[in-house]
Amino acid sequence: MTKNMHQKKPRSKYSIKRQSLPEALAESLRERILNGEFKGGEPLIQEAIAAEYECSRMPVREAFRQLEAAGLIVSKIHKGAVVTALPSEQIMELFELRAILECDILAYSLARMTDQHLDASEQILEELEEAYGDRDIAKVGALNWEFHRSLYVAAERVQTLALLQGINVQTDRYIRLQLLLTSAFEEAETEHRRILNLCKKRDPSVVEFMRDHIIRAGHNLLEALKTRKSANAAE
């Protein structure tokens, strides 16, 4: 055999482990959508994705089903899978839904929080603050939900948490986009620290502050999107 026959084929940068392939594939594509690599309205071509990940189209189809169930892509006749693009009023609706559900579950959770619950929230917040400092958008996106969720687990309201997790998948990419467009890392860090401090005091005013925190983030995002749209139109 020649030397060339023994050389291994270079691995794709998107290569992933073959166990639970559709789930791993869906998670990787989800992260790429949330990070803005795939934009709203952009088609996802099965053959191209399969080639990138060096797999067959079957796990890609299953991954697409998972992404569609999460609301990140939609199947269109003659177009295939397309990354969802929400109009501004629907984006704000998601933030308003978050405010309603998160404030409700936080009110239930507040009186039931133990020191162990708060210690867990403190640890997540410290990781989140480090991610803010590093300007690590992907890590911020994941830890933002983990911090919020940690404040609600004491309520033991499983269905509400499940609904919130689904909404979080939708809003995650917009939270990341807001941070990229506004560089509001310090504001987010300050508000999260205040939320935790109020929870440690079992101060019921934290519920209204949480509502303001979520709604303000939604409005700031829409304003940033409007500014970017105007800037693009002027070019």
Tab-separated table of C-alpha atoms in Angstrom:
chain	number	residue	atom	x	y	z
A	1	MET	CA	0.000	0.000	0.000
A	2	THR	CA	1.108	3.506	-0.663
A	3	LYS	CA	1.613	6.056	2.060
A	4	ASN	CA	-1.392	8.058	0.835
A	5	MET	CA	-3.706	5.085	1.381
A	6	HIS	CA	-2.845	5.112	5.095
A	7	GLN	CA	-3.551	8.805	5.542
A	8	LYS	CA	-6.777	9.555	7.374
A	9	LYS	CA	-9.361	11.813	5.828
A	10	PRO	CA	-9.366	15.219	7.581
A	11	ARG	CA	-12.255	15.484	10.037
A	12	SER	CA	-14.949	18.042	9.367
A	13	LYS	CA	-15.069	20.810	11.970
A	14	TYR	CA	-18.722	19.826	12.465
A	15	SER	CA	-18.005	16.138	13.136
A	16	ILE	CA	-19.892	14.789	16.158
A	17	LYS	CA	-20.151	11.507	18.017
A	18	ARG	CA	-22.390	8.952	16.370
A	19	GLN	CA	-24.320	7.911	19.494
A	20	SER	CA	-27.733	9.606	19.682
A	21	LEU	CA	-26.855	11.196	16.363
A	22	PRO	CA	-30.155	12.971	15.645
A	23	GLU	CA	-30.188	14.520	19.138
A	24	ALA	CA	-26.547	15.607	18.913
A	25	LEU	CA	-27.148	16.956	15.416
A	26	ALA	CA	-30.238	18.886	16.542
A	27	GLU	CA	-28.304	20.379	19.462
A	28	SER	CA	-25.449	21.496	17.226
A	29	LEU	CA	-27.813	23.060	14.671
A	30	ARG	CA	-29.821	24.666	17.471
A	31	GLU	CA	-26.682	26.375	18.773
A	32	ARG	CA	-25.787	27.614	15.304
A	33	ILE	CA	-29.289	29.075	14.880
A	34	LEU	CA	-29.203	30.696	18.324
A	35	ASN	CA	-25.788	32.199	17.616
A	36	GLY	CA	-27.074	33.742	14.399
A	37	GLU	CA	-24.984	31.647	12.010
A	38	PHE	CA	-28.261	30.704	10.321
A	39	LYS	CA	-30.448	33.783	9.941
A	40	GLY	CA	-34.228	34.009	10.009
A	41	GLY	CA	-35.682	33.077	6.631
A	42	GLU	CA	-32.573	31.150	5.598
A	43	PRO	CA	-33.202	27.668	4.156
A	44	LEU	CA	-31.503	24.614	5.647
A	45	ILE	CA	-30.668	22.118	2.907
A	46	GLN	CA	-30.679	18.484	4.063
A	47	GLU	CA	-27.965	17.415	1.646
A	48	ALA	CA	-25.662	20.284	2.622
A	49	ILE	CA	-26.148	19.698	6.352
A	50	ALA	CA	-25.550	15.951	5.914
A	51	ALA	CA	-22.316	16.689	4.039
A	52	GLU	CA	-21.131	19.116	6.747
A	53	TYR	CA	-21.673	16.577	9.500
A	54	GLU	CA	-20.571	13.600	7.413
A	55	CYS	CA	-23.771	11.646	7.984
A	56	SER	CA	-26.770	10.435	5.992
A	57	ARG	CA	-29.904	12.488	5.453
A	58	MET	CA	-31.981	10.322	7.814
A	59	PRO	CA	-30.605	11.777	11.095
A	60	VAL	CA	-30.777	15.238	9.521
A	61	ARG	CA	-34.500	14.757	8.868
A	62	GLU	CA	-35.024	13.674	12.484
A	63	ALA	CA	-32.986	16.637	13.755
A	64	PHE	CA	-35.130	18.942	11.611
A	65	ARG	CA	-38.271	17.497	13.223
A	66	GLN	CA	-36.862	18.309	16.662
A	67	LEU	CA	-35.939	21.837	15.624
A	68	GLU	CA	-39.391	22.371	14.122
A	69	ALA	CA	-41.039	21.139	17.343
A	70	ALA	CA	-38.927	23.711	19.207
A	71	GLY	CA	-40.120	26.446	16.839
A	72	LEU	CA	-36.674	27.198	15.414
A	73	ILE	CA	-37.419	26.074	11.854
A	74	VAL	CA	-40.543	25.583	9.779
A	75	SER	CA	-41.176	23.273	6.815
A	76	LYS	CA	-42.468	25.014	3.715
A	77	ILE	CA	-43.801	23.459	0.537
A	78	HIS	CA	-41.234	23.580	-2.283
A	79	LYS	CA	-38.714	25.251	0.054
A	80	GLY	CA	-37.985	22.626	2.675
A	81	ALA	CA	-36.781	23.656	6.131
A	82	VAL	CA	-36.454	27.395	6.768
A	83	VAL	CA	-35.188	29.131	9.910
A	84	THR	CA	-38.100	30.927	11.546
A	85	ALA	CA	-38.167	34.709	11.444
A	86	LEU	CA	-40.618	36.340	13.833
A	87	PRO	CA	-42.129	39.804	13.293
A	88	SER	CA	-41.419	42.287	16.069
A	89	GLU	CA	-44.861	42.016	17.644
A	90	GLN	CA	-44.447	38.249	18.047
A	91	ILE	CA	-40.998	38.682	19.559
A	92	MET	CA	-42.486	41.039	22.136
A	93	GLU	CA	-45.305	38.576	22.744
A	94	LEU	CA	-42.732	35.960	23.758
A	95	PHE	CA	-41.174	38.338	26.267
A	96	GLU	CA	-44.622	39.197	27.617
A	97	LEU	CA	-45.422	35.496	27.990
A	98	ARG	CA	-42.154	35.045	29.849
A	99	ALA	CA	-43.048	37.902	32.179
A	100	ILE	CA	-46.469	36.422	32.976
A	101	LEU	CA	-45.244	32.876	33.605
A	102	GLU	CA	-41.951	33.714	35.298
A	103	CYS	CA	-43.510	36.185	37.704
A	104	ASP	CA	-46.243	33.698	38.575
A	105	ILE	CA	-43.830	30.865	39.280
A	106	LEU	CA	-41.382	33.132	41.113
A	107	ALA	CA	-44.180	34.189	43.488
A	108	TYR	CA	-44.821	30.509	44.260
A	109	SER	CA	-41.130	29.748	44.599
A	110	LEU	CA	-40.090	32.653	46.789
A	111	ALA	CA	-41.521	31.394	50.086
A	112	ARG	CA	-40.270	27.859	49.388
A	113	MET	CA	-36.639	28.699	48.592
A	114	THR	CA	-34.085	27.051	50.839
A	115	ASP	CA	-30.470	28.040	51.379
A	116	GLN	CA	-29.544	25.151	49.080
A	117	HIS	CA	-31.710	26.585	46.297
A	118	LEU	CA	-30.120	30.002	46.705
A	119	ASP	CA	-26.602	28.548	46.858
A	120	ALA	CA	-27.256	26.833	43.528
A	121	SER	CA	-28.519	30.123	42.045
A	122	GLU	CA	-25.442	31.928	43.386
A	123	GLN	CA	-23.113	29.435	41.741
A	124	ILE	CA	-24.881	29.743	38.365
A	125	LEU	CA	-24.893	33.529	38.612
A	126	GLU	CA	-21.151	33.596	39.259
A	127	GLU	CA	-20.627	31.543	36.093
A	128	LEU	CA	-22.970	33.877	34.228
A	129	GLU	CA	-21.085	36.937	35.479
A	130	GLU	CA	-17.844	35.390	34.266
A	131	ALA	CA	-19.425	34.816	30.847
A	132	TYR	CA	-20.555	38.461	30.801
A	133	GLY	CA	-16.987	39.517	31.519
A	134	ASP	CA	-15.663	37.300	28.726
A	135	ARG	CA	-18.406	38.512	26.338
A	136	ASP	CA	-19.129	34.839	25.678
A	137	ILE	CA	-22.545	35.135	24.014
A	138	ALA	CA	-23.187	31.390	23.671
A	139	LYS	CA	-22.402	30.740	27.328
A	140	VAL	CA	-24.453	33.743	28.420
A	141	GLY	CA	-27.436	32.416	26.469
A	142	ALA	CA	-27.346	29.021	28.160
A	143	LEU	CA	-26.583	30.315	31.651
A	144	ASN	CA	-29.231	33.048	31.487
A	145	TRP	CA	-31.977	30.422	31.382
A	146	GLU	CA	-30.204	28.223	33.945
A	147	PHE	CA	-30.106	31.152	36.377
A	148	HIS	CA	-33.758	32.037	35.867
A	149	ARG	CA	-34.764	28.378	36.137
A	150	SER	CA	-32.825	27.942	39.388
A	151	LEU	CA	-35.062	30.569	40.991
A	152	TYR	CA	-38.212	28.654	40.078
A	153	VAL	CA	-37.476	25.014	40.923
A	154	ALA	CA	-38.588	25.433	44.535
A	155	ALA	CA	-42.144	26.066	43.300
A	156	GLU	CA	-42.293	22.460	42.001
A	157	ARG	CA	-44.536	23.535	39.119
A	158	VAL	CA	-43.375	21.106	36.458
A	159	GLN	CA	-45.761	22.125	33.671
A	160	THR	CA	-44.981	25.825	34.034
A	161	LEU	CA	-41.251	25.115	33.890
A	162	ALA	CA	-41.751	22.993	30.763
A	163	LEU	CA	-43.669	25.807	29.067
A	164	LEU	CA	-41.026	28.326	30.078
A	165	GLN	CA	-38.226	26.171	28.729
A	166	GLY	CA	-39.976	26.051	25.342
A	167	ILE	CA	-40.414	29.828	25.315
A	168	ASN	CA	-36.780	30.238	26.365
A	169	VAL	CA	-35.642	28.338	23.285
A	170	GLN	CA	-37.484	30.942	21.206
A	171	THR	CA	-36.216	33.991	23.108
A	172	ASP	CA	-32.638	32.783	23.593
A	173	ARG	CA	-31.465	33.883	20.161
A	174	TYR	CA	-33.090	37.289	20.633
A	175	ILE	CA	-31.466	37.747	24.046
A	176	ARG	CA	-28.107	36.958	22.464
A	177	LEU	CA	-28.865	39.340	19.602
A	178	GLN	CA	-29.843	42.071	22.046
A	179	LEU	CA	-26.516	41.745	23.856
A	180	LEU	CA	-24.632	41.863	20.551
A	181	LEU	CA	-26.527	44.928	19.340
A	182	THR	CA	-26.630	46.884	22.599
A	183	SER	CA	-23.606	45.587	24.562
A	184	ALA	CA	-25.901	45.643	27.622
A	185	PHE	CA	-23.774	43.162	29.563
A	186	GLU	CA	-23.305	45.389	32.601
A	187	GLU	CA	-27.017	46.191	32.841
A	188	ALA	CA	-27.979	42.505	32.629
A	189	GLU	CA	-25.337	41.573	35.194
A	190	THR	CA	-26.507	44.268	37.635
A	191	GLU	CA	-30.167	43.293	37.301
A	192	HIS	CA	-29.524	39.581	37.793
A	193	ARG	CA	-27.455	40.276	40.903
A	194	ARG	CA	-30.268	42.438	42.302
A	195	ILE	CA	-32.835	39.710	41.570
A	196	LEU	CA	-30.806	37.179	43.530
A	197	ASN	CA	-30.234	39.564	46.426
A	198	LEU	CA	-33.971	40.251	46.667
A	199	CYS	CA	-34.663	36.517	46.635
A	200	LYS	CA	-32.173	35.991	49.445
A	201	LYS	CA	-34.189	38.501	51.488
A	202	ARG	CA	-37.448	36.790	50.440
A	203	ASP	CA	-38.517	40.250	49.332
A	204	PRO	CA	-41.809	40.026	47.367
A	205	SER	CA	-40.856	43.131	45.361
A	206	VAL	CA	-38.586	40.820	43.355
A	207	VAL	CA	-41.651	39.656	41.406
A	208	GLU	CA	-42.349	43.130	40.022
A	209	PHE	CA	-38.640	43.723	39.425
A	210	MET	CA	-38.488	40.469	37.443
A	211	ARG	CA	-41.414	41.648	35.339
A	212	ASP	CA	-39.653	44.941	34.593
A	213	HIS	CA	-36.395	43.081	33.856
A	214	ILE	CA	-38.014	40.854	31.221
A	215	ILE	CA	-40.229	43.503	29.590
A	216	ARG	CA	-37.370	46.011	29.473
A	217	ALA	CA	-35.171	43.445	27.724
A	218	GLY	CA	-37.884	42.932	25.111
A	219	HIS	CA	-38.317	46.648	24.457
A	220	ASN	CA	-34.549	47.209	24.311
A	221	LEU	CA	-34.246	44.424	21.764
A	222	LEU	CA	-36.989	45.832	19.534
A	223	GLU	CA	-35.400	49.267	19.671
A	224	ALA	CA	-32.012	47.788	18.720
A	225	LEU	CA	-33.583	45.850	15.834
A	226	LYS	CA	-35.326	49.004	14.612
A	227	THR	CA	-32.058	50.947	14.742
A	228	ARG	CA	-30.197	48.234	12.844
A	229	LYS	CA	-32.939	48.062	10.199
A	230	SER	CA	-32.761	51.836	9.692
A	231	ALA	CA	-28.960	51.708	9.445
A	232	ASN	CA	-29.104	48.903	6.861
A	233	ALA	CA	-31.688	50.803	4.840
A	234	ALA	CA	-29.468	53.904	4.794
A	235	GLU	CA	-26.480	52.007	3.389
